[in-house]
PDB file of C-alpha atoms and ligand atoms in Angstrom:
ATOM      1  CA  MET K   1      77.448  21.587   0.152  1.00 41.00           C
ATOM      2  CA  LYS K   2      80.511  19.517  -0.652  1.00 41.00           C
ATOM      3  CA  PRO K   3      80.227  15.947   0.666  1.00 43.00           C
ATOM      4  CA  ASN K   4      82.793  14.797   3.166  1.00 41.00           C
ATOM      5  CA  PHE K   5      85.331  12.932   1.086  1.00 38.00           C
ATOM      6  CA  ASP K   6      87.532  12.255   4.118  1.00 43.00           C
ATOM      7  CA  PHE K   7      84.880   9.975   5.460  1.00 44.00           C
ATOM      8  CA  THR K   8      86.359   6.759   6.786  1.00 46.00           C
ATOM      9  CA  ARG K   9      84.767   3.533   7.853  1.00 44.00           C
ATOM     10  CA  ARG K  10      86.178   3.987  11.333  1.00 43.00           C
ATOM     11  CA  LYS K  11      84.420   7.306  11.687  1.00 47.00           C
ATOM     12  CA  PHE K  12      81.240   5.760  10.391  1.00 46.00           C
ATOM     13  CA  LEU K  13      81.323   2.946  12.924  1.00 42.00           C
ATOM     14  CA  GLN K  14      82.007   5.482  15.627  1.00 44.00           C
ATOM     15  CA  LEU K  15      78.947   7.413  14.513  1.00 45.00           C
ATOM     16  CA  SER K  16      76.664   4.444  14.194  1.00 46.00           C
ATOM     17  CA  GLY K  17      77.529   3.396  17.731  1.00 43.00           C
ATOM     18  CA  LEU K  18      75.712   6.471  18.983  1.00 39.00           C
ATOM     19  CA  SER K  19      71.959   6.598  19.069  1.00 40.00           C
ATOM     20  CA  SER K  20      70.187   8.717  16.490  1.00 42.00           C
ATOM     21  CA  ILE K  21      68.783  10.901  19.195  1.00 38.00           C
ATOM     22  CA  SER K  22      72.074  11.684  20.893  1.00 38.00           C
ATOM     23  CA  LEU K  23      73.502  12.705  17.521  1.00 41.00           C
ATOM     24  CA  LEU K  24      70.569  14.929  16.937  1.00 42.00           C
ATOM     25  CA  LEU K  25      70.825  16.546  20.370  1.00 39.00           C
ATOM     26  CA  GLY K  26      74.529  17.067  19.804  1.00 38.00           C
ATOM     27  CA  GLY K  27      73.906  18.671  16.462  1.00 37.00           C
ATOM     28  CA  CYS K  28      71.449  21.403  17.270  1.00 38.00           C
ATOM     29  CA  GLY K  29      70.979  23.913  19.989  1.00 36.00           C
ATOM     30  CA  THR K  30      67.237  24.481  19.772  1.00 36.00           C
ATOM     31  CA  PRO K  31      64.867  23.313  22.493  1.00 33.00           C
ATOM     32  CA  LEU K  32      63.565  20.043  21.144  1.00 35.00           C
ATOM     33  CA  PHE K  33      60.249  19.613  22.837  1.00 33.00           C
ATOM     34  CA  GLU K  34      58.668  22.884  21.776  1.00 31.00           C
ATOM     35  CA  ASP K  35      58.295  21.250  18.364  1.00 35.00           C
ATOM     36  CA  LEU K  36      56.275  18.264  19.508  1.00 34.00           C
ATOM     37  CA  VAL K  37      53.160  19.343  17.692  1.00 33.00           C
ATOM     38  CA  GLY K  38      49.776  17.637  17.778  1.00 35.00           C
ATOM     39  CA  THR K  39      49.288  14.609  15.570  1.00 40.00           C
ATOM     40  CA  GLY K  40      46.376  16.196  13.729  1.00 40.00           C
ATOM     41  CA  SER K  41      48.520  18.839  12.083  1.00 41.00           C
ATOM     42  CA  GLU K  42      49.720  18.793   8.470  1.00 45.00           C
ATOM     43  CA  PRO K  43      52.819  16.626   8.123  1.00 50.00           C
ATOM     44  CA  LEU K  44      54.450  19.355   6.041  1.00 52.00           C
ATOM     45  CA  ASN K  45      54.373  21.728   8.995  1.00 51.00           C
ATOM     46  CA  GLN K  46      56.089  19.367  11.373  1.00 62.00           C
ATOM     47  CA  LYS K  47      59.680  20.116  12.157  1.00 75.00           C
ATOM     48  CA  PHE K  48      61.988  17.237  11.433  1.00 79.00           C
ATOM     49  CA  GLN K  49      63.271  17.162  15.027  1.00 81.00           C
ATOM     50  CA  SER K  50      59.866  16.183  16.365  1.00 86.00           C
ATOM     51  CA  LEU K  51      59.461  13.642  13.565  1.00 88.00           C
ATOM     52  CA  LEU K  52      62.769  12.022  14.470  1.00 85.00           C
ATOM     53  CA  LEU K  53      61.977  11.915  18.181  1.00 84.00           C
ATOM     54  CA  LYS K  54      58.406  10.772  17.803  1.00 85.00           C
ATOM     55  CA  PRO K  55      57.997   8.276  14.949  1.00 86.00           C
ATOM     56  CA  GLN K  56      54.711   8.387  13.066  1.00 89.00           C
ATOM     57  CA  THR K  57      52.250   5.520  13.424  1.00 92.00           C
ATOM     58  CA  PRO K  58      53.247   2.515  11.302  1.00 95.00           C
ATOM     59  CA  VAL K  59      50.943   1.255   8.563  1.00 96.00           C
ATOM     60  CA  PRO K  60      49.675  -2.292   9.336  1.00 97.00           C
ATOM     61  CA  GLU K  61      51.752  -4.920   7.526  1.00 98.00           C
ATOM     62  CA  PHE K  62      50.895  -8.172   5.765  1.00 98.00           C
ATOM     63  CA  SER K  63      52.035 -11.656   6.699  1.00 98.00           C
ATOM     64  CA  LEU K  64      54.616 -13.824   4.905  1.00 98.00           C
ATOM     65  CA  ASN K  65      51.991 -15.979   3.177  1.00 98.00           C
ATOM     66  CA  GLU K  66      50.386 -12.896   1.629  1.00 98.00           C
ATOM     67  CA  ILE K  67      53.473 -11.925  -0.404  1.00 98.00           C
ATOM     68  CA  GLU K  68      52.713 -11.862  -4.156  1.00 98.00           C
ATOM     69  CA  PRO K  69      56.090 -12.599  -5.784  1.00 96.00           C
ATOM     70  CA  GLU K  70      54.734 -12.491  -9.334  1.00 97.00           C
ATOM     71  CA  ALA K  71      52.633  -9.345  -8.966  1.00 97.00           C
ATOM     72  CA  LEU K  72      55.439  -6.758  -8.808  1.00 97.00           C
ATOM     73  CA  ILE K  73      55.777  -5.577 -12.406  1.00 97.00           C
ATOM     74  CA  ILE K  74      59.139  -4.143 -13.438  1.00 97.00           C
ATOM     75  CA  ASN K  75      58.423  -0.515 -14.223  1.00 97.00           C
ATOM     76  CA  THR K  76      61.476   1.241 -15.637  1.00 97.00           C
ATOM     77  CA  TYR K  77      61.031   4.203 -17.942  1.00 93.00           C
ATOM     78  CA  ARG K  78      64.467   4.801 -19.280  1.00 91.00           C
ATOM     79  CA  PHE K  79      67.022   2.018 -18.906  1.00 95.00           C
ATOM     80  CA  THR K  80      68.413  -0.306 -16.265  1.00 97.00           C
ATOM     81  CA  PRO K  81      71.748   1.097 -15.098  1.00 96.00           C
ATOM     82  CA  VAL K  82      74.612  -1.327 -14.564  1.00 90.00           C
ATOM     83  CA  ILE K  83      76.087  -0.585 -11.148  1.00 96.00           C
ATOM     84  CA  ASN K  84      79.234  -2.185  -9.766  1.00 96.00           C
ATOM     85  CA  GLN K  85      78.323  -2.887  -6.127  1.00 94.00           C
ATOM     86  CA  GLU K  86      81.955  -2.530  -5.004  1.00 96.00           C
ATOM     87  CA  LYS K  87      82.310   0.904  -6.556  1.00 97.00           C
ATOM     88  CA  TYR K  88      78.820   2.076  -5.652  1.00 98.00           C
ATOM     89  CA  ARG K  89      78.561   5.013  -3.232  1.00 97.00           C
ATOM     90  CA  LEU K  90      75.522   6.674  -1.682  1.00 98.00           C
ATOM     91  CA  ILE K  91      75.962  10.414  -1.135  1.00 98.00           C
ATOM     92  CA  ILE K  92      73.869  12.103   1.553  1.00 98.00           C
ATOM     93  CA  ASP K  93      74.278  15.851   1.583  1.00 97.00           C
ATOM     94  CA  GLY K  94      72.438  19.170   1.521  1.00 97.00           C
ATOM     95  CA  GLU K  95      71.691  21.347   4.533  1.00 97.00           C
ATOM     96  CA  VAL K  96      73.426  19.016   6.975  1.00 96.00           C
ATOM     97  CA  GLU K  97      76.324  19.229   9.448  1.00 95.00           C
ATOM     98  CA  ASN K  98      77.862  15.911   8.479  1.00 96.00           C
ATOM     99  CA  PRO K  99      77.473  14.920   4.809  1.00 97.00           C
ATOM    100  CA  LEU K 100      78.386  11.294   4.160  1.00 97.00           C
ATOM    101  CA  ILE K 101      79.485   9.028   1.356  1.00 97.00           C
ATOM    102  CA  LEU K 102      78.649   5.410   2.134  1.00 97.00           C
ATOM    103  CA  THR K 103      79.568   2.073   0.602  1.00 97.00           C
ATOM    104  CA  MET K 104      77.098  -0.818   0.566  1.00 97.00           C
ATOM    105  CA  GLU K 105      79.207  -2.351   3.331  1.00 97.00           C
ATOM    106  CA  ASP K 106      78.628   0.757   5.478  1.00 96.00           C
ATOM    107  CA  ILE K 107      74.917   0.629   4.730  1.00 97.00           C
ATOM    108  CA  LYS K 108      74.658  -3.067   5.585  1.00 97.00           C
ATOM    109  CA  SER K 109      76.345  -2.399   8.940  1.00 96.00           C
ATOM    110  CA  LEU K 110      73.366  -0.243   9.982  1.00 96.00           C
ATOM    111  CA  PRO K 111      70.418  -1.955  11.751  1.00 96.00           C
ATOM    112  CA  PHE K 112      68.537  -4.216   9.311  1.00 98.00           C
ATOM    113  CA  THR K 113      64.773  -3.912   9.175  1.00 98.00           C
ATOM    114  CA  SER K 114      62.130  -5.505   6.975  1.00 98.00           C
ATOM    115  CA  MET K 115      58.463  -5.024   6.242  1.00 98.00           C
ATOM    116  CA  ILE K 116      55.687  -6.594   4.170  1.00 98.00           C
ATOM    117  CA  ILE K 117      53.675  -3.865   2.461  1.00 98.00           C
ATOM    118  CA  ARG K 118      51.620  -3.165  -0.626  1.00 98.00           C
ATOM    119  CA  HIS K 119      53.309  -1.452  -3.567  1.00 98.00           C
ATOM    120  CA  VAL K 120      50.778   0.549  -5.596  1.00 98.00           C
ATOM    121  CA  CYS K 121      51.451   1.849  -9.109  1.00 97.00           C
ATOM    122  CA  VAL K 122      49.220   4.541 -10.651  1.00 96.00           C
ATOM    123  CA  GLU K 123      49.075   2.437 -13.783  1.00 96.00           C
ATOM    124  CA  GLY K 124      46.543   0.226 -12.019  1.00 96.00           C
ATOM    125  CA  TRP K 125      48.414  -2.645 -10.438  1.00 97.00           C
ATOM    126  CA  ALA K 126      49.585  -3.472  -6.917  1.00 98.00           C
ATOM    127  CA  ALA K 127      51.710  -6.128  -5.234  1.00 98.00           C
ATOM    128  CA  ILE K 128      52.362  -7.240  -1.666  1.00 98.00           C
ATOM    129  CA  VAL K 129      56.135  -7.267  -1.252  1.00 98.00           C
ATOM    130  CA  GLN K 130      58.637  -7.820   1.526  1.00 98.00           C
ATOM    131  CA  TRP K 131      61.411  -5.238   1.512  1.00 98.00           C
ATOM    132  CA  GLY K 132      64.539  -5.437   3.673  1.00 98.00           C
ATOM    133  CA  GLY K 133      67.148  -2.760   4.300  1.00 98.00           C
ATOM    134  CA  ILE K 134      67.717   0.225   6.551  1.00 98.00           C
ATOM    135  CA  SER K 135      65.288   2.888   7.605  1.00 97.00           C
ATOM    136  CA  LEU K 136      65.936   6.242   5.974  1.00 98.00           C
ATOM    137  CA  ARG K 137      65.437   7.990   9.345  1.00 96.00           C
ATOM    138  CA  GLU K 138      68.603   6.289  10.648  1.00 94.00           C
ATOM    139  CA  LEU K 139      70.631   7.793   7.829  1.00 95.00           C
ATOM    140  CA  VAL K 140      69.064  11.201   8.180  1.00 96.00           C
ATOM    141  CA  ALA K 141      69.985  11.225  11.873  1.00 95.00           C
ATOM    142  CA  LEU K 142      73.608  10.349  11.011  1.00 95.00           C
ATOM    143  CA  VAL K 143      74.091  13.356   8.726  1.00 96.00           C
ATOM    144  CA  GLN K 144      72.767  15.775  11.389  1.00 94.00           C
ATOM    145  CA  PRO K 145      70.439  17.957   9.311  1.00 95.00           C
ATOM    146  CA  LYS K 146      69.931  21.639  10.031  1.00 94.00           C
ATOM    147  CA  SER K 147      66.565  22.413  11.613  1.00 91.00           C
ATOM    148  CA  THR K 148      65.373  24.080   8.383  1.00 92.00           C
ATOM    149  CA  ILE K 149      65.107  20.956   6.203  1.00 95.00           C
ATOM    150  CA  LYS K 150      61.673  20.232   4.731  1.00 95.00           C
ATOM    151  CA  TYR K 151      62.328  17.937   1.771  1.00 97.00           C
ATOM    152  CA  ALA K 152      64.446  15.009   0.693  1.00 98.00           C
ATOM    153  CA  TYR K 153      65.576  15.006  -2.936  1.00 98.00           C
ATOM    154  CA  PHE K 154      66.552  11.650  -4.462  1.00 98.00           C
ATOM    155  CA  GLN K 155      68.719  11.105  -7.533  1.00 98.00           C
ATOM    156  CA  SER K 156      69.128   7.783  -9.309  1.00 98.00           C
ATOM    157  CA  ALA K 157      71.725   6.233 -11.587  1.00 98.00           C
ATOM    158  CA  ASP K 158      69.300   6.161 -14.555  1.00 97.00           C
ATOM    159  CA  GLY K 159      68.676   9.913 -14.340  1.00 96.00           C
ATOM    160  CA  TYR K 160      65.378   9.436 -12.490  1.00 98.00           C
ATOM    161  CA  TYR K 161      64.728  11.836  -9.628  1.00 98.00           C
ATOM    162  CA  SER K 162      62.032  12.535  -7.065  1.00 98.00           C
ATOM    163  CA  SER K 163      61.430  14.638  -3.970  1.00 98.00           C
ATOM    164  CA  TRP K 164      59.565  13.845  -0.770  1.00 98.00           C
ATOM    165  CA  ASP K 165      58.213  15.865   2.143  1.00 97.00           C
ATOM    166  CA  ILE K 166      60.466  15.275   5.131  1.00 96.00           C
ATOM    167  CA  ALA K 167      57.676  13.731   7.264  1.00 95.00           C
ATOM    168  CA  SER K 168      57.176  10.945   4.728  1.00 97.00           C
ATOM    169  CA  ALA K 169      60.932  10.482   4.368  1.00 97.00           C
ATOM    170  CA  LEU K 170      61.242  10.044   8.149  1.00 96.00           C
ATOM    171  CA  HIS K 171      58.292   7.657   8.424  1.00 97.00           C
ATOM    172  CA  PRO K 172      59.465   4.525  10.269  1.00 96.00           C
ATOM    173  CA  GLN K 173      58.509   2.339   7.276  1.00 98.00           C
ATOM    174  CA  THR K 174      60.349   4.395   4.655  1.00 98.00           C
ATOM    175  CA  LEU K 175      63.305   2.159   3.838  1.00 98.00           C
ATOM    176  CA  LEU K 176      66.327   2.094   1.603  1.00 98.00           C
ATOM    177  CA  ALA K 177      65.943  -1.511   0.566  1.00 98.00           C
ATOM    178  CA  TYR K 178      68.612  -3.963  -0.599  1.00 98.00           C
ATOM    179  CA  GLN K 179      66.459  -7.101  -0.252  1.00 98.00           C
ATOM    180  CA  LYS K 180      63.184  -8.142  -1.874  1.00 98.00           C
ATOM    181  CA  ASN K 181      61.104 -11.085  -0.580  1.00 98.00           C
ATOM    182  CA  GLY K 182      64.028 -12.305   1.537  1.00 98.00           C
ATOM    183  CA  GLU K 183      66.625 -12.280  -1.260  1.00 98.00           C
ATOM    184  CA  SER K 184      69.164  -9.797  -2.597  1.00 98.00           C
ATOM    185  CA  LEU K 185      67.419  -7.013  -4.467  1.00 98.00           C
ATOM    186  CA  PRO K 186      67.398  -7.804  -8.215  1.00 98.00           C
ATOM    187  CA  VAL K 187      68.974  -5.192 -10.511  1.00 98.00           C
ATOM    188  CA  ASP K 188      65.639  -4.600 -12.278  1.00 98.00           C
ATOM    189  CA  ASN K 189      64.050  -3.714  -8.941  1.00 98.00           C
ATOM    190  CA  GLY K 190      66.716  -1.120  -8.149  1.00 98.00           C
ATOM    191  CA  ALA K 191      69.860  -2.820  -6.812  1.00 98.00           C
ATOM    192  CA  PRO K 192      71.952  -1.970  -4.997  1.00 98.00           C
ATOM    193  CA  LEU K 193      69.561   0.395  -3.175  1.00 98.00           C
ATOM    194  CA  ARG K 194      65.994   1.631  -3.681  1.00 98.00           C
ATOM    195  CA  LEU K 195      63.295   3.430  -1.754  1.00 98.00           C
ATOM    196  CA  ALA K 196      60.390   1.386  -0.404  1.00 98.00           C
ATOM    197  CA  SER K 197      57.504   2.755   1.661  1.00 98.00           C
ATOM    198  CA  PRO K 198      53.835   1.878   2.261  1.00 98.00           C
ATOM    199  CA  ILE K 199      52.809   5.558   2.328  1.00 98.00           C
ATOM    200  CA  LYS K 200      53.683   6.651  -1.221  1.00 98.00           C
ATOM    201  CA  LEU K 201      52.711   5.620  -4.759  1.00 98.00           C
ATOM    202  CA  GLY K 202      55.160   3.566  -6.826  1.00 98.00           C
ATOM    203  CA  TYR K 203      56.616   6.443  -8.833  1.00 98.00           C
ATOM    204  CA  LYS K 204      57.946   8.052  -5.618  1.00 98.00           C
ATOM    205  CA  GLN K 205      59.940   4.901  -4.830  1.00 98.00           C
ATOM    206  CA  SER K 206      63.162   5.602  -6.655  1.00 98.00           C
ATOM    207  CA  LYS K 207      65.292   2.654  -7.726  1.00 98.00           C
ATOM    208  CA  TRP K 208      69.138   2.786  -8.021  1.00 98.00           C
ATOM    209  CA  VAL K 209      69.355   5.716  -5.555  1.00 98.00           C
ATOM    210  CA  THR K 210      72.809   7.337  -5.613  1.00 98.00           C
ATOM    211  CA  ARG K 211      72.237  10.636  -3.828  1.00 98.00           C
ATOM    212  CA  ILE K 212      69.936  11.993  -1.138  1.00 98.00           C
ATOM    213  CA  THR K 213      69.958  15.744  -0.582  1.00 98.00           C
ATOM    214  CA  LEU K 214      68.144  17.278   2.399  1.00 97.00           C
ATOM    215  CA  VAL K 215      66.889  20.766   1.641  1.00 97.00           C
ATOM    216  CA  SER K 216      64.635  23.542   2.934  1.00 96.00           C
ATOM    217  CA  HIS K 217      63.374  24.489  -0.535  1.00 95.00           C
ATOM    218  CA  LEU K 218      62.379  22.434  -3.565  1.00 93.00           C
ATOM    219  CA  SER K 219      63.908  23.274  -6.913  1.00 87.00           C
ATOM    220  CA  HIS K 220      61.624  23.369  -9.936  1.00 85.00           C
ATOM    221  CA  TYR K 221      62.801  19.845 -10.712  1.00 92.00           C
ATOM    222  CA  GLN K 222      60.468  17.975  -8.389  1.00 96.00           C
ATOM    223  CA  GLY K 223      60.540  14.569 -10.002  1.00 97.00           C
ATOM    224  CA  TYR K 224      60.735  12.703 -13.293  1.00 97.00           C
ATOM    225  CA  TRP K 225      56.967  12.096 -13.363  1.00 97.00           C
ATOM    226  CA  GLU K 226      56.021  14.982 -11.092  1.00 96.00           C
ATOM    227  CA  ASP K 227      57.483  17.440 -13.622  1.00 96.00           C
ATOM    228  CA  GLN K 228      55.196  15.891 -16.243  1.00 96.00           C
ATOM    229  CA  GLY K 229      52.086  16.567 -14.176  1.00 96.00           C
ATOM    230  CA  TYR K 230      51.869  13.657 -11.769  1.00 97.00           C
ATOM    231  CA  GLU K 231      50.832  14.663  -8.263  1.00 97.00           C
ATOM    232  CA  TRP K 232      53.815  15.604  -6.096  1.00 97.00           C
ATOM    233  CA  PHE K 233      52.695  14.339  -2.663  1.00 97.00           C
ATOM    234  CA  ALA K 234      51.405  10.999  -4.019  1.00 97.00           C
ATOM    235  CA  GLY K 235      50.422   9.646  -0.608  1.00 96.00           C
ATOM    236  CA  LEU K 236      48.600   6.332  -0.108  1.00 95.00           C
TER     237      LEU K 236
HETATM  238  N1  MTE F   1      65.143   5.082 -10.964  1.00 59.11           N
HETATM  239  C1  MTE F   1      63.867   4.726 -11.224  1.00 59.11           C
HETATM  240  N2  MTE F   1      63.053   4.475 -10.190  1.00 59.11           N
HETATM  241  C2  MTE F   1      61.768   4.117 -10.389  1.00 59.11           C
HETATM  242  C3  MTE F   1      61.228   4.027 -11.696  1.00 59.11           C
HETATM  243  C4  MTE F   1      62.127   4.284 -12.791  1.00 59.11           C
HETATM  244  O1  MTE F   1      61.780   4.211 -13.973  1.00 59.11           O
HETATM  245  N3  MTE F   1      63.440   4.624 -12.508  1.00 59.11           N
HETATM  246  N4  MTE F   1      59.908   3.688 -11.868  1.00 59.11           N
HETATM  247  C5  MTE F   1      58.996   3.927 -10.722  1.00 59.11           C
HETATM  248  C6  MTE F   1      57.665   3.309 -10.816  1.00 59.11           C
HETATM  249  S1  MTE F   1      56.482   4.123 -11.729  1.00 59.11           S
HETATM  250  C7  MTE F   1      57.311   2.206 -10.093  1.00 59.11           C
HETATM  251  S2  MTE F   1      55.728   1.610 -10.071  1.00 59.11           S
HETATM  252  C8  MTE F   1      58.317   1.458  -9.331  1.00 59.11           C
HETATM  253  C9  MTE F   1      58.369   0.031  -9.852  1.00 59.11           C
HETATM  254  O2  MTE F   1      59.282  -0.725  -9.119  1.00 59.11           O
HETATM  255  P1  MTE F   1      59.691  -2.162  -9.665  1.00 59.11           P
HETATM  256  O3  MTE F   1      60.209  -1.974 -11.073  1.00 59.11           O
HETATM  257  O4  MTE F   1      60.698  -2.670  -8.699  1.00 59.11           O
HETATM  258  O5  MTE F   1      58.415  -2.985  -9.662  1.00 59.11           O
HETATM  259  O6  MTE F   1      59.615   2.023  -9.439  1.00 59.11           O
HETATM  260  C10 MTE F   1      59.635   3.427  -9.425  1.00 59.11           C
HETATM  261  N5  MTE F   1      60.991   3.863  -9.309  1.00 59.11           N
HETATM  262 MO1   MO F   2      54.467   3.207 -11.109  1.00 59.11          MO
END
């Protein structure tokens, strides 16, 4: 679907003044509560409406004095893209009623949230990090997805890509981060915007995210590492 290039900041502010849930109710005509499935069921089978209305249980967080500023190893496989923050845009599109193109200013006007979690890389290291930014579920609510969406597909400025199950994408601690340990996110860690979540391995946490596409089917490009044999779900 073609993103909405007529998007204006005024419209955005108008939208963000509404609660996520009222947008969602406005955007779909299906009865919402029939989808409130039991918590024991597979996350992949949960409809996104129920996931948006009923956030999953948060993972316990660490305290400020447990942050390990030196332990987060820069792990970049191709190159570090140079992104002009003024010109940067995040596209959110796919099977949605209201595709958006956002500036960093738009993104920073959404409710700020932060968390202290453990980042785990399959290469055998981990680091306790504080990430600050916006929750992905806020953004997903703003674009008013169709009820069929099951995956979020992420593209990055260095050509990296990954895909997530929608339940994990809507987890309350899945953030698009623009701060690390209380400071602006360094370029090497994915500035201006990266994924951060305590429920997925490091290679799912795309840096330099430029486009998020919400879809009902996965293409055969599932991820930079996933397409080379790494496990797709990669849950922690
Ligand atoms: N765009 C992009 N995102 C990426 C990567 C990458 O090479 N490019 N590496 C991944 C891996 S394997 C890890 S462990 C984390 C590392 O994040 P850091 O470099 O901020 O420590 O970024 C992930 N996201
Ligand atoms: Mo990693």
